[in-house]
PDB file of C-alpha atoms and ligand atoms in Angstrom:
ATOM      1  CA  MET A   1      22.887  17.020  10.153  1.00  0.00           C
ATOM      2  CA  VAL A   2      20.579  19.947  10.818  1.00  0.00           C
ATOM      3  CA  ARG A   3      18.361  19.199  13.849  1.00  0.00           C
ATOM      4  CA  ARG A   4      15.172  21.257  13.613  1.00  0.00           C
ATOM      5  CA  ALA A   5      13.359  22.461  16.614  1.00  0.00           C
ATOM      6  CA  GLY A   6      10.330  20.303  17.424  1.00  0.00           C
ATOM      7  CA  ARG A   7       8.131  23.345  17.313  1.00  0.00           C
ATOM      8  CA  VAL A   8       8.962  23.954  13.640  1.00  0.00           C
ATOM      9  CA  GLY A   9       7.988  20.436  12.730  1.00  0.00           C
ATOM     10  CA  VAL A  10       4.679  20.728  14.523  1.00  0.00           C
ATOM     11  CA  LEU A  11       3.834  23.904  12.583  1.00  0.00           C
ATOM     12  CA  VAL A  12       4.606  22.283   9.271  1.00  0.00           C
ATOM     13  CA  VAL A  13       2.538  19.251  10.263  1.00  0.00           C
ATOM     14  CA  ALA A  14      -0.412  21.388  11.352  1.00  0.00           C
ATOM     15  CA  GLY A  15      -0.570  22.666   7.754  1.00  0.00           C
ATOM     16  CA  ALA A  16      -0.240  19.259   6.324  1.00  0.00           C
ATOM     17  CA  MET A  17      -2.857  17.762   8.700  1.00  0.00           C
ATOM     18  CA  ALA A  18      -5.500  20.078   7.250  1.00  0.00           C
ATOM     19  CA  LEU A  19      -4.680  18.466   3.921  1.00  0.00           C
ATOM     20  CA  GLY A  20      -4.778  14.932   5.178  1.00  0.00           C
ATOM     21  CA  GLY A  21      -7.396  15.275   7.902  1.00  0.00           C
ATOM     22  CA  ALA A  22     -10.455  14.536   5.806  1.00  0.00           C
ATOM     23  CA  SER A  23     -10.837  11.353   3.864  1.00  0.00           C
ATOM     24  CA  GLY A  24     -12.593  10.859   0.603  1.00  0.00           C
ATOM     25  CA  PHE A  25     -13.024  12.734  -2.582  1.00  0.00           C
ATOM     26  CA  GLY A  26     -13.435  16.171  -0.997  1.00  0.00           C
ATOM     27  CA  GLN A  27      -9.786  15.928  -0.034  1.00  0.00           C
ATOM     28  CA  GLN A  28      -8.651  14.603  -3.410  1.00  0.00           C
ATOM     29  CA  LYS A  29      -8.788  17.879  -5.240  1.00  0.00           C
ATOM     30  CA  ALA A  30      -6.763  19.716  -2.626  1.00  0.00           C
ATOM     31  CA  ALA A  31      -4.377  16.920  -1.961  1.00  0.00           C
ATOM     32  CA  ALA A  32      -3.730  15.991  -5.652  1.00  0.00           C
ATOM     33  CA  GLY A  33      -2.458  19.525  -5.828  1.00  0.00           C
ATOM     34  CA  ASN A  34      -2.858  19.897  -9.512  1.00  0.00           C
ATOM     35  CA  GLY A  35      -6.536  20.694  -9.697  1.00  0.00           C
ATOM     36  CA  GLN A  36      -7.248  17.663 -11.904  1.00  0.00           C
ATOM     37  CA  LYS A  37     -10.684  16.277 -12.409  1.00  0.00           C
ATOM     38  CA  PRO A  38     -11.219  12.694 -11.043  1.00  0.00           C
ATOM     39  CA  ASP A  39     -11.026  11.111 -14.451  1.00  0.00           C
ATOM     40  CA  SER A  40      -8.274  13.109 -15.942  1.00  0.00           C
ATOM     41  CA  GLY A  41      -5.180  11.091 -16.777  1.00  0.00           C
ATOM     42  CA  ALA A  42      -3.198  12.645 -13.907  1.00  0.00           C
ATOM     43  CA  THR A  43      -1.633  10.127 -11.503  1.00  0.00           C
ATOM     44  CA  ARG A  44      -3.289   9.842  -8.136  1.00  0.00           C
ATOM     45  CA  VAL A  45      -2.489   7.682  -5.174  1.00  0.00           C
ATOM     46  CA  VAL A  46      -5.628   6.305  -3.435  1.00  0.00           C
ATOM     47  CA  VAL A  47      -5.014   4.828  -0.067  1.00  0.00           C
ATOM     48  CA  LEU A  48      -7.654   2.094   0.147  1.00  0.00           C
ATOM     49  CA  GLY A  49      -6.555   0.743   3.518  1.00  0.00           C
ATOM     50  CA  THR A  50      -4.069   2.237   6.033  1.00  0.00           C
ATOM     51  CA  GLY A  51      -4.348  -0.664   8.429  1.00  0.00           C
ATOM     52  CA  ASN A  52      -2.169  -3.397   9.896  1.00  0.00           C
ATOM     53  CA  PRO A  53      -3.119  -6.578  11.670  1.00  0.00           C
ATOM     54  CA  SER A  54      -5.267  -4.707  14.313  1.00  0.00           C
ATOM     55  CA  ALA A  55      -9.007  -5.162  13.759  1.00  0.00           C
ATOM     56  CA  ASP A  56      -9.538  -1.356  13.685  1.00  0.00           C
ATOM     57  CA  PRO A  57     -12.870  -0.615  11.883  1.00  0.00           C
ATOM     58  CA  GLU A  58     -11.498   2.779  10.759  1.00  0.00           C
ATOM     59  CA  ARG A  59      -8.428   1.221   9.098  1.00  0.00           C
ATOM     60  CA  TRP A  60      -8.936  -1.503   6.629  1.00  0.00           C
ATOM     61  CA  GLY A  61      -6.259  -3.840   5.466  1.00  0.00           C
ATOM     62  CA  PRO A  62      -3.235  -2.369   3.692  1.00  0.00           C
ATOM     63  CA  ALA A  63      -3.917  -1.653   0.023  1.00  0.00           C
ATOM     64  CA  VAL A  64      -3.024   1.284  -2.182  1.00  0.00           C
ATOM     65  CA  ALA A  65      -4.031   2.076  -5.758  1.00  0.00           C
ATOM     66  CA  VAL A  66      -1.899   4.129  -8.099  1.00  0.00           C
ATOM     67  CA  VAL A  67      -4.408   5.398 -10.676  1.00  0.00           C
ATOM     68  CA  VAL A  68      -3.104   6.631 -14.057  1.00  0.00           C
ATOM     69  CA  ASN A  69      -5.044   7.410 -17.169  1.00  0.00           C
ATOM     70  CA  GLY A  70      -8.108   5.510 -16.118  1.00  0.00           C
ATOM     71  CA  ARG A  71      -6.245   2.356 -14.961  1.00  0.00           C
ATOM     72  CA  ALA A  72      -5.675   1.149 -11.431  1.00  0.00           C
ATOM     73  CA  TYR A  73      -2.489  -0.526 -10.263  1.00  0.00           C
ATOM     74  CA  LEU A  74      -2.930  -1.999  -6.826  1.00  0.00           C
ATOM     75  CA  VAL A  75      -0.229  -2.441  -4.224  1.00  0.00           C
ATOM     76  CA  ASP A  76      -1.191  -5.161  -1.662  1.00  0.00           C
ATOM     77  CA  CYS A  77      -4.574  -6.640  -0.944  1.00  0.00           C
ATOM     78  CA  GLY A  78      -5.412  -6.457   2.764  1.00  0.00           C
ATOM     79  CA  PRO A  79      -8.808  -7.447   4.082  1.00  0.00           C
ATOM     80  CA  GLY A  80     -11.701  -5.681   2.377  1.00  0.00           C
ATOM     81  CA  VAL A  81      -9.734  -4.525  -0.686  1.00  0.00           C
ATOM     82  CA  VAL A  82     -12.517  -4.934  -3.238  1.00  0.00           C
ATOM     83  CA  ARG A  83     -15.094  -3.141  -1.038  1.00  0.00           C
ATOM     84  CA  ARG A  84     -12.586  -0.321  -0.315  1.00  0.00           C
ATOM     85  CA  ALA A  85     -12.046   0.058  -4.053  1.00  0.00           C
ATOM     86  CA  ALA A  86     -15.786   0.238  -4.517  1.00  0.00           C
ATOM     87  CA  ALA A  87     -15.889   3.017  -1.904  1.00  0.00           C
ATOM     88  CA  ALA A  88     -13.253   4.930  -3.892  1.00  0.00           C
ATOM     89  CA  GLU A  89     -15.243   4.341  -7.006  1.00  0.00           C
ATOM     90  CA  LYS A  90     -18.194   5.947  -5.317  1.00  0.00           C
ATOM     91  CA  ASN A  91     -15.974   8.899  -4.613  1.00  0.00           C
ATOM     92  CA  GLY A  92     -15.513   9.312  -8.378  1.00  0.00           C
ATOM     93  CA  ILE A  93     -12.513   7.195  -9.211  1.00  0.00           C
ATOM     94  CA  THR A  94     -14.038   4.952 -11.872  1.00  0.00           C
ATOM     95  CA  ALA A  95     -10.834   3.051 -12.473  1.00  0.00           C
ATOM     96  CA  LEU A  96     -11.486   1.351  -9.131  1.00  0.00           C
ATOM     97  CA  LYS A  97     -14.657  -0.407 -10.276  1.00  0.00           C
ATOM     98  CA  ALA A  98     -14.417  -4.037  -9.158  1.00  0.00           C
ATOM     99  CA  LYS A  99     -14.251  -5.532 -12.696  1.00  0.00           C
ATOM    100  CA  GLU A 100     -11.425  -3.086 -13.501  1.00  0.00           C
ATOM    101  CA  LEU A 101      -9.124  -4.511 -10.781  1.00  0.00           C
ATOM    102  CA  LYS A 102      -6.714  -6.389 -12.980  1.00  0.00           C
ATOM    103  CA  ILE A 103      -3.242  -5.966 -11.593  1.00  0.00           C
ATOM    104  CA  VAL A 104      -1.621  -6.128  -8.178  1.00  0.00           C
ATOM    105  CA  PHE A 105       1.892  -5.734  -6.874  1.00  0.00           C
ATOM    106  CA  ILE A 106       2.301  -7.493  -3.501  1.00  0.00           C
ATOM    107  CA  THR A 107       5.037  -6.262  -1.180  1.00  0.00           C
ATOM    108  CA  HIS A 108       5.319  -9.430   0.948  1.00  0.00           C
ATOM    109  CA  LEU A 109       3.239 -12.344   2.068  1.00  0.00           C
ATOM    110  CA  HIS A 110       2.309 -11.328   5.615  1.00  0.00           C
ATOM    111  CA  SER A 111      -1.382 -12.049   6.058  1.00  0.00           C
ATOM    112  CA  ASP A 112      -2.482  -8.486   6.675  1.00  0.00           C
ATOM    113  CA  HIS A 113      -1.310  -7.698   3.163  1.00  0.00           C
ATOM    114  CA  THR A 114      -2.693 -10.715   1.502  1.00  0.00           C
ATOM    115  CA  LEU A 115      -5.971 -11.701   3.234  1.00  0.00           C
ATOM    116  CA  GLY A 116      -7.752  -9.851   0.497  1.00  0.00           C
ATOM    117  CA  TYR A 117      -6.085 -11.865  -2.232  1.00  0.00           C
ATOM    118  CA  PRO A 118      -8.921 -14.427  -2.630  1.00  0.00           C
ATOM    119  CA  ASP A 119     -11.279 -11.390  -2.596  1.00  0.00           C
ATOM    120  CA  LEU A 120      -9.272  -9.769  -5.476  1.00  0.00           C
ATOM    121  CA  ILE A 121      -9.125 -13.044  -7.369  1.00  0.00           C
ATOM    122  CA  PHE A 122     -12.818 -14.078  -7.175  1.00  0.00           C
ATOM    123  CA  SER A 123     -14.998 -10.954  -6.459  1.00  0.00           C
ATOM    124  CA  PRO A 124     -14.141  -8.954  -9.590  1.00  0.00           C
ATOM    125  CA  TRP A 125     -14.667 -12.133 -11.602  1.00  0.00           C
ATOM    126  CA  VAL A 126     -18.187 -12.650 -10.144  1.00  0.00           C
ATOM    127  CA  LEU A 127     -18.762  -8.933 -10.920  1.00  0.00           C
ATOM    128  CA  GLY A 128     -17.756  -9.364 -14.624  1.00  0.00           C
ATOM    129  CA  ARG A 129     -14.064  -9.265 -14.985  1.00  0.00           C
ATOM    130  CA  GLU A 130     -13.035 -11.445 -17.867  1.00  0.00           C
ATOM    131  CA  GLN A 131      -9.292 -11.102 -17.831  1.00  0.00           C
ATOM    132  CA  PRO A 132      -7.119 -13.064 -15.374  1.00  0.00           C
ATOM    133  CA  LEU A 133      -5.663 -11.128 -12.473  1.00  0.00           C
ATOM    134  CA  GLU A 134      -1.987 -10.201 -13.032  1.00  0.00           C
ATOM    135  CA  ALA A 135      -0.236 -10.682  -9.669  1.00  0.00           C
ATOM    136  CA  TYR A 136       3.372  -9.632  -9.016  1.00  0.00           C
ATOM    137  CA  GLY A 137       5.134 -10.403  -5.794  1.00  0.00           C
ATOM    138  CA  PRO A 138       7.916 -12.287  -3.936  1.00  0.00           C
ATOM    139  CA  ARG A 139       8.699 -15.932  -4.184  1.00  0.00           C
ATOM    140  CA  GLY A 140       5.965 -17.956  -2.562  1.00  0.00           C
ATOM    141  CA  LEU A 141       3.166 -16.063  -4.342  1.00  0.00           C
ATOM    142  CA  LYS A 142       2.756 -18.962  -6.809  1.00  0.00           C
ATOM    143  CA  GLY A 143       2.336 -21.456  -4.047  1.00  0.00           C
ATOM    144  CA  MET A 144      -0.169 -19.245  -2.229  1.00  0.00           C
ATOM    145  CA  THR A 145      -2.080 -18.753  -5.453  1.00  0.00           C
ATOM    146  CA  ASP A 146      -2.280 -22.454  -6.143  1.00  0.00           C
ATOM    147  CA  GLN A 147      -3.691 -23.069  -2.650  1.00  0.00           C
ATOM    148  CA  VAL A 148      -6.288 -20.336  -3.035  1.00  0.00           C
ATOM    149  CA  GLU A 149      -7.388 -21.719  -6.380  1.00  0.00           C
ATOM    150  CA  LYS A 150      -7.688 -25.144  -4.841  1.00  0.00           C
ATOM    151  CA  ALA A 151      -9.675 -23.925  -1.823  1.00  0.00           C
ATOM    152  CA  TRP A 152     -12.319 -22.295  -4.022  1.00  0.00           C
ATOM    153  CA  LYS A 153     -12.366 -24.901  -6.746  1.00  0.00           C
ATOM    154  CA  GLU A 154     -15.978 -25.970  -6.066  1.00  0.00           C
ATOM    155  CA  ASP A 155     -17.156 -22.349  -6.091  1.00  0.00           C
ATOM    156  CA  VAL A 156     -15.580 -21.824  -9.499  1.00  0.00           C
ATOM    157  CA  ARG A 157     -17.336 -25.052 -10.715  1.00  0.00           C
ATOM    158  CA  VAL A 158     -20.711 -24.072  -9.443  1.00  0.00           C
ATOM    159  CA  ARG A 159     -20.530 -20.508 -10.810  1.00  0.00           C
ATOM    160  CA  ARG A 160     -19.371 -21.711 -14.240  1.00  0.00           C
ATOM    161  CA  GLU A 161     -21.550 -24.813 -14.668  1.00  0.00           C
ATOM    162  CA  GLY A 162     -24.627 -23.499 -12.862  1.00  0.00           C
ATOM    163  CA  LEU A 163     -27.055 -20.770 -13.843  1.00  0.00           C
ATOM    164  CA  GLU A 164     -24.664 -17.969 -13.172  1.00  0.00           C
ATOM    165  CA  GLN A 165     -22.767 -18.769 -16.365  1.00  0.00           C
ATOM    166  CA  ALA A 166     -19.646 -17.118 -15.087  1.00  0.00           C
ATOM    167  CA  ASN A 167     -16.940 -16.559 -17.625  1.00  0.00           C
ATOM    168  CA  ALA A 168     -14.027 -19.110 -17.956  1.00  0.00           C
ATOM    169  CA  THR A 169     -11.137 -16.718 -17.536  1.00  0.00           C
ATOM    170  CA  GLY A 170     -11.673 -14.002 -14.916  1.00  0.00           C
ATOM    171  CA  TYR A 171     -10.948 -16.073 -11.833  1.00  0.00           C
ATOM    172  CA  LYS A 172      -7.528 -17.129 -13.147  1.00  0.00           C
ATOM    173  CA  VAL A 173      -4.294 -15.539 -11.973  1.00  0.00           C
ATOM    174  CA  ASN A 174      -1.070 -15.011 -13.932  1.00  0.00           C
ATOM    175  CA  VAL A 175       1.516 -15.058 -11.163  1.00  0.00           C
ATOM    176  CA  HIS A 176       4.804 -13.222 -11.651  1.00  0.00           C
ATOM    177  CA  GLU A 177       7.363 -13.917  -8.971  1.00  0.00           C
ATOM    178  CA  ILE A 178       9.714 -11.012  -9.171  1.00  0.00           C
ATOM    179  CA  LYS A 179      13.324  -9.989  -8.576  1.00  0.00           C
ATOM    180  CA  PRO A 180      14.505  -6.447  -7.770  1.00  0.00           C
ATOM    181  CA  GLY A 181      14.457  -4.117 -10.798  1.00  0.00           C
ATOM    182  CA  VAL A 182      11.896  -3.156 -13.392  1.00  0.00           C
ATOM    183  CA  VAL A 183       9.069  -5.651 -13.013  1.00  0.00           C
ATOM    184  CA  TYR A 184       6.348  -4.105 -15.176  1.00  0.00           C
ATOM    185  CA  ARG A 185       5.987  -1.498 -17.896  1.00  0.00           C
ATOM    186  CA  ASP A 186       3.075  -0.309 -20.094  1.00  0.00           C
ATOM    187  CA  GLU A 187       2.044   2.940 -21.736  1.00  0.00           C
ATOM    188  CA  ASN A 188       1.136   4.478 -18.391  1.00  0.00           C
ATOM    189  CA  VAL A 189       3.663   3.365 -15.895  1.00  0.00           C
ATOM    190  CA  THR A 190       7.046   1.741 -15.192  1.00  0.00           C
ATOM    191  CA  VAL A 191       7.144  -0.216 -11.913  1.00  0.00           C
ATOM    192  CA  THR A 192      10.422  -0.957 -10.189  1.00  0.00           C
ATOM    193  CA  ALA A 193      10.626  -3.307  -7.191  1.00  0.00           C
ATOM    194  CA  PHE A 194      13.288  -2.921  -4.528  1.00  0.00           C
ATOM    195  CA  LEU A 195      14.144  -5.121  -1.568  1.00  0.00           C
ATOM    196  CA  VAL A 196      13.367  -3.672   1.913  1.00  0.00           C
ATOM    197  CA  LYS A 197      14.258  -4.885   5.368  1.00  0.00           C
ATOM    198  CA  HIS A 198      11.376  -6.744   7.089  1.00  0.00           C
ATOM    199  CA  GLY A 199      12.835  -8.860   9.735  1.00  0.00           C
ATOM    200  CA  ILE A 200      13.220 -12.552   8.859  1.00  0.00           C
ATOM    201  CA  TRP A 201      11.170 -12.309   5.609  1.00  0.00           C
ATOM    202  CA  LYS A 202      13.459 -13.597   2.916  1.00  0.00           C
ATOM    203  CA  GLU A 203      11.799 -11.203   0.406  1.00  0.00           C
ATOM    204  CA  ALA A 204       9.875  -8.080   1.059  1.00  0.00           C
ATOM    205  CA  TYR A 205       9.566  -5.399  -1.646  1.00  0.00           C
ATOM    206  CA  GLY A 206       8.841  -1.737  -1.902  1.00  0.00           C
ATOM    207  CA  TYR A 207       7.718  -0.394  -5.313  1.00  0.00           C
ATOM    208  CA  LYS A 208       8.396   2.712  -7.393  1.00  0.00           C
ATOM    209  CA  PHE A 209       5.824   3.922  -9.894  1.00  0.00           C
ATOM    210  CA  GLU A 210       7.038   6.321 -12.600  1.00  0.00           C
ATOM    211  CA  THR A 211       4.391   7.865 -14.796  1.00  0.00           C
ATOM    212  CA  LYS A 212       4.278  10.838 -17.109  1.00  0.00           C
ATOM    213  CA  ASP A 213       3.613  13.305 -14.342  1.00  0.00           C
ATOM    214  CA  ARG A 214       4.714  11.712 -11.038  1.00  0.00           C
ATOM    215  CA  ARG A 215       7.079   9.439  -9.207  1.00  0.00           C
ATOM    216  CA  VAL A 216       5.437   7.484  -6.354  1.00  0.00           C
ATOM    217  CA  VAL A 217       7.286   5.237  -3.908  1.00  0.00           C
ATOM    218  CA  ILE A 218       5.584   2.816  -1.556  1.00  0.00           C
ATOM    219  CA  SER A 219       7.694   1.355   1.271  1.00  0.00           C
ATOM    220  CA  GLY A 220       5.631  -1.686   2.133  1.00  0.00           C
ATOM    221  CA  ASP A 221       6.580  -2.972   5.605  1.00  0.00           C
ATOM    222  CA  THR A 222      10.136  -2.169   6.449  1.00  0.00           C
ATOM    223  CA  ALA A 223      12.691  -1.208   9.101  1.00  0.00           C
ATOM    224  CA  PRO A 224      14.608   1.922   7.971  1.00  0.00           C
ATOM    225  CA  THR A 225      16.484   1.197   4.747  1.00  0.00           C
ATOM    226  CA  GLU A 226      18.641   3.097   2.297  1.00  0.00           C
ATOM    227  CA  ALA A 227      16.656   1.344  -0.449  1.00  0.00           C
ATOM    228  CA  VAL A 228      13.651   3.610   0.183  1.00  0.00           C
ATOM    229  CA  VAL A 229      15.876   6.707   0.192  1.00  0.00           C
ATOM    230  CA  LYS A 230      17.405   5.667  -3.095  1.00  0.00           C
ATOM    231  CA  ALA A 231      14.059   4.791  -4.711  1.00  0.00           C
ATOM    232  CA  CYS A 232      12.421   8.100  -3.719  1.00  0.00           C
ATOM    233  CA  ASP A 233      15.338  10.607  -4.222  1.00  0.00           C
ATOM    234  CA  GLY A 234      13.081  13.662  -4.443  1.00  0.00           C
ATOM    235  CA  CYS A 235       9.954  11.662  -5.544  1.00  0.00           C
ATOM    236  CA  ASP A 236       6.502  13.290  -5.620  1.00  0.00           C
ATOM    237  CA  VAL A 237       4.836  10.967  -3.039  1.00  0.00           C
ATOM    238  CA  LEU A 238       6.456   8.612  -0.586  1.00  0.00           C
ATOM    239  CA  LEU A 239       4.113   6.343   1.317  1.00  0.00           C
ATOM    240  CA  HIS A 240       5.897   4.894   4.387  1.00  0.00           C
ATOM    241  CA  GLU A 241       4.914   2.785   7.312  1.00  0.00           C
ATOM    242  CA  VAL A 242       5.423   3.684  10.996  1.00  0.00           C
ATOM    243  CA  TYR A 243       5.110   2.260  14.523  1.00  0.00           C
ATOM    244  CA  ASN A 244       5.014   3.720  17.990  1.00  0.00           C
ATOM    245  CA  PRO A 245       8.223   2.881  19.855  1.00  0.00           C
ATOM    246  CA  HIS A 246       6.538   3.745  23.149  1.00  0.00           C
ATOM    247  CA  GLY A 247       3.561   1.479  22.720  1.00  0.00           C
ATOM    248  CA  GLU A 248       2.228  -0.630  25.582  1.00  0.00           C
ATOM    249  CA  GLU A 249       3.256  -3.965  24.060  1.00  0.00           C
ATOM    250  CA  LEU A 250       6.822  -2.714  23.513  1.00  0.00           C
ATOM    251  CA  LYS A 251       7.430  -3.159  27.228  1.00  0.00           C
ATOM    252  CA  GLU A 252       7.937  -6.857  26.328  1.00  0.00           C
ATOM    253  CA  GLU A 253      11.421  -7.474  25.089  1.00  0.00           C
ATOM    254  CA  HIS A 254      10.382  -9.683  22.119  1.00  0.00           C
ATOM    255  CA  TRP A 255       8.014  -7.058  20.813  1.00  0.00           C
ATOM    256  CA  LYS A 256      10.631  -4.407  21.161  1.00  0.00           C
ATOM    257  CA  GLU A 257      12.977  -6.514  19.120  1.00  0.00           C
ATOM    258  CA  TYR A 258      10.293  -7.384  16.631  1.00  0.00           C
ATOM    259  CA  PHE A 259       9.397  -3.777  15.907  1.00  0.00           C
ATOM    260  CA  ALA A 260      13.041  -2.674  15.743  1.00  0.00           C
ATOM    261  CA  THR A 261      13.838  -5.259  13.091  1.00  0.00           C
ATOM    262  CA  PHE A 262      10.588  -5.279  11.129  1.00  0.00           C
ATOM    263  CA  HIS A 263       9.324  -1.683  11.248  1.00  0.00           C
ATOM    264  CA  THR A 264      10.201   2.017  11.316  1.00  0.00           C
ATOM    265  CA  SER A 265       9.815   4.391  14.289  1.00  0.00           C
ATOM    266  CA  PRO A 266       8.675   8.023  13.800  1.00  0.00           C
ATOM    267  CA  ALA A 267      12.176   9.313  14.522  1.00  0.00           C
ATOM    268  CA  GLU A 268      13.644   6.917  11.986  1.00  0.00           C
ATOM    269  CA  LEU A 269      11.005   7.838   9.535  1.00  0.00           C
ATOM    270  CA  GLY A 270      11.967  11.556   9.890  1.00  0.00           C
ATOM    271  CA  GLU A 271      15.528  10.639   9.110  1.00  0.00           C
ATOM    272  CA  ILE A 272      14.545   8.574   6.059  1.00  0.00           C
ATOM    273  CA  ALA A 273      12.273  11.321   4.788  1.00  0.00           C
ATOM    274  CA  ARG A 274      14.965  13.979   5.307  1.00  0.00           C
ATOM    275  CA  GLN A 275      17.249  11.953   3.101  1.00  0.00           C
ATOM    276  CA  ALA A 276      14.610  10.832   0.620  1.00  0.00           C
ATOM    277  CA  ARG A 277      13.247  14.452   0.092  1.00  0.00           C
ATOM    278  CA  PRO A 278       9.704  13.570  -1.122  1.00  0.00           C
ATOM    279  CA  LYS A 279       7.424  16.396  -2.080  1.00  0.00           C
ATOM    280  CA  LEU A 280       4.866  14.746   0.166  1.00  0.00           C
ATOM    281  CA  LEU A 281       5.348  12.063   2.697  1.00  0.00           C
ATOM    282  CA  VAL A 282       2.209  10.027   3.357  1.00  0.00           C
ATOM    283  CA  VAL A 283       2.351   7.956   6.567  1.00  0.00           C
ATOM    284  CA  TYR A 284       0.402   4.749   6.360  1.00  0.00           C
ATOM    285  CA  HIS A 285       0.237   1.261   7.957  1.00  0.00           C
ATOM    286  CA  GLN A 286       0.464   3.171  11.238  1.00  0.00           C
ATOM    287  CA  VAL A 287       0.914   0.967  14.346  1.00  0.00           C
ATOM    288  CA  LEU A 288       0.496   3.903  16.712  1.00  0.00           C
ATOM    289  CA  GLU A 289      -1.784   2.848  19.588  1.00  0.00           C
ATOM    290  CA  LYS A 290      -2.354   5.716  21.917  1.00  0.00           C
ATOM    291  CA  LEU A 291       0.410   7.899  20.415  1.00  0.00           C
ATOM    292  CA  PRO A 292      -1.038  11.419  20.207  1.00  0.00           C
ATOM    293  CA  GLU A 293      -0.540  12.902  16.733  1.00  0.00           C
ATOM    294  CA  GLN A 294       1.305  15.813  18.371  1.00  0.00           C
ATOM    295  CA  ASP A 295       3.941  13.411  19.698  1.00  0.00           C
ATOM    296  CA  LEU A 296       4.268  11.713  16.345  1.00  0.00           C
ATOM    297  CA  ALA A 297       4.712  15.101  14.753  1.00  0.00           C
ATOM    298  CA  GLU A 298       7.431  16.068  17.063  1.00  0.00           C
ATOM    299  CA  GLN A 299       9.304  12.809  16.611  1.00  0.00           C
ATOM    300  CA  ILE A 300       9.133  12.893  12.812  1.00  0.00           C
ATOM    301  CA  GLY A 301       9.777  16.712  12.841  1.00  0.00           C
ATOM    302  CA  LYS A 302      13.128  16.399  14.683  1.00  0.00           C
ATOM    303  CA  GLU A 303      14.701  15.399  11.416  1.00  0.00           C
ATOM    304  CA  TYR A 304      12.197  16.244   8.791  1.00  0.00           C
ATOM    305  CA  ALA A 305      10.719  19.654   7.954  1.00  0.00           C
ATOM    306  CA  GLY A 306       8.941  18.787   4.728  1.00  0.00           C
ATOM    307  CA  ASN A 307       5.274  18.218   3.984  1.00  0.00           C
ATOM    308  CA  TRP A 308       3.665  15.136   5.432  1.00  0.00           C
ATOM    309  CA  VAL A 309       0.250  13.740   6.177  1.00  0.00           C
ATOM    310  CA  MET A 310      -1.225  10.908   8.236  1.00  0.00           C
ATOM    311  CA  ALA A 311      -3.135   8.900   5.708  1.00  0.00           C
ATOM    312  CA  LYS A 312      -6.737   7.921   6.438  1.00  0.00           C
ATOM    313  CA  ASP A 313      -8.602   5.236   4.465  1.00  0.00           C
ATOM    314  CA  LEU A 314      -9.821   6.488   1.051  1.00  0.00           C
ATOM    315  CA  ALA A 315      -7.595   9.612   1.088  1.00  0.00           C
ATOM    316  CA  VAL A 316      -6.271  10.551  -2.315  1.00  0.00           C
ATOM    317  CA  TYR A 317      -2.954  12.223  -2.946  1.00  0.00           C
TER     318      TYR A 317
HETATM  319 ZN1  LIG B   1       1.869  -5.217   7.566  1.00  0.00          ZN
HETATM  320 ZN1  LIG B   2       4.657  -7.240   7.188  1.00  0.00          ZN
END
């Protein structure tokens, strides 16, 4: 195992930070790296929300869109997902128009990843979507969906039977409870789900998206796992979560144990990235309270000398 000097890592990151520092469309052209126009068919990864349960106004709920050939494939639906998609649409990504949000792959059923689910079911419908939402995810998603539909039943009745004349199909959901392996395929993309390690969750998934021009892997929430290394294996973009092992709350034993079994520290992430060899590592779902970016860079850089960026909401890669 080659241990790289911390300083080298910092230098590499300094270059990458310039790439990831700004959010929004301005960054997209540089970060996408292939000089593509916003509406070209090239695959882009739009980080709609980089957040976690913290009520951080700069980081909305976890949600990512893989956009290929004018179609958006969402991963997770944290709080605010439809408005975040609208913000990305304003930045030029028309595939993220609300009524075009038709398919989501959910990593696991933690509330920070699913509080935007009712939003994703109902708002695009109110805004004109006619197709049911296609929702892929772990066991339990069907039960959650049934409860959501029940909770907003009267809303659906009023919008359909009242003067809004809402359509009869766009609020429905086709739920697909998945198993590891290829879970979806169309002319743009093949999506493969793989199990990750997220504490006592019985099922938590990461997803691999293979398109004509890119391979993108999204870890979801996970402790370090070989599954991510295998799924990526030199992929173009690896999105991976991280937490700060020296955070204030980790002084309490149960939090220490919680993070060690549910999440990935920067040093562990460096090790994962070294083995996974992504062309670009995008760090998201950051639980990094008070950890200076310099320290994060040093910890990741001990093992990993490749390109990486700290994702900000609405960044495009
Ligand atoms: Zn989470
Ligand atoms: Zn989680």
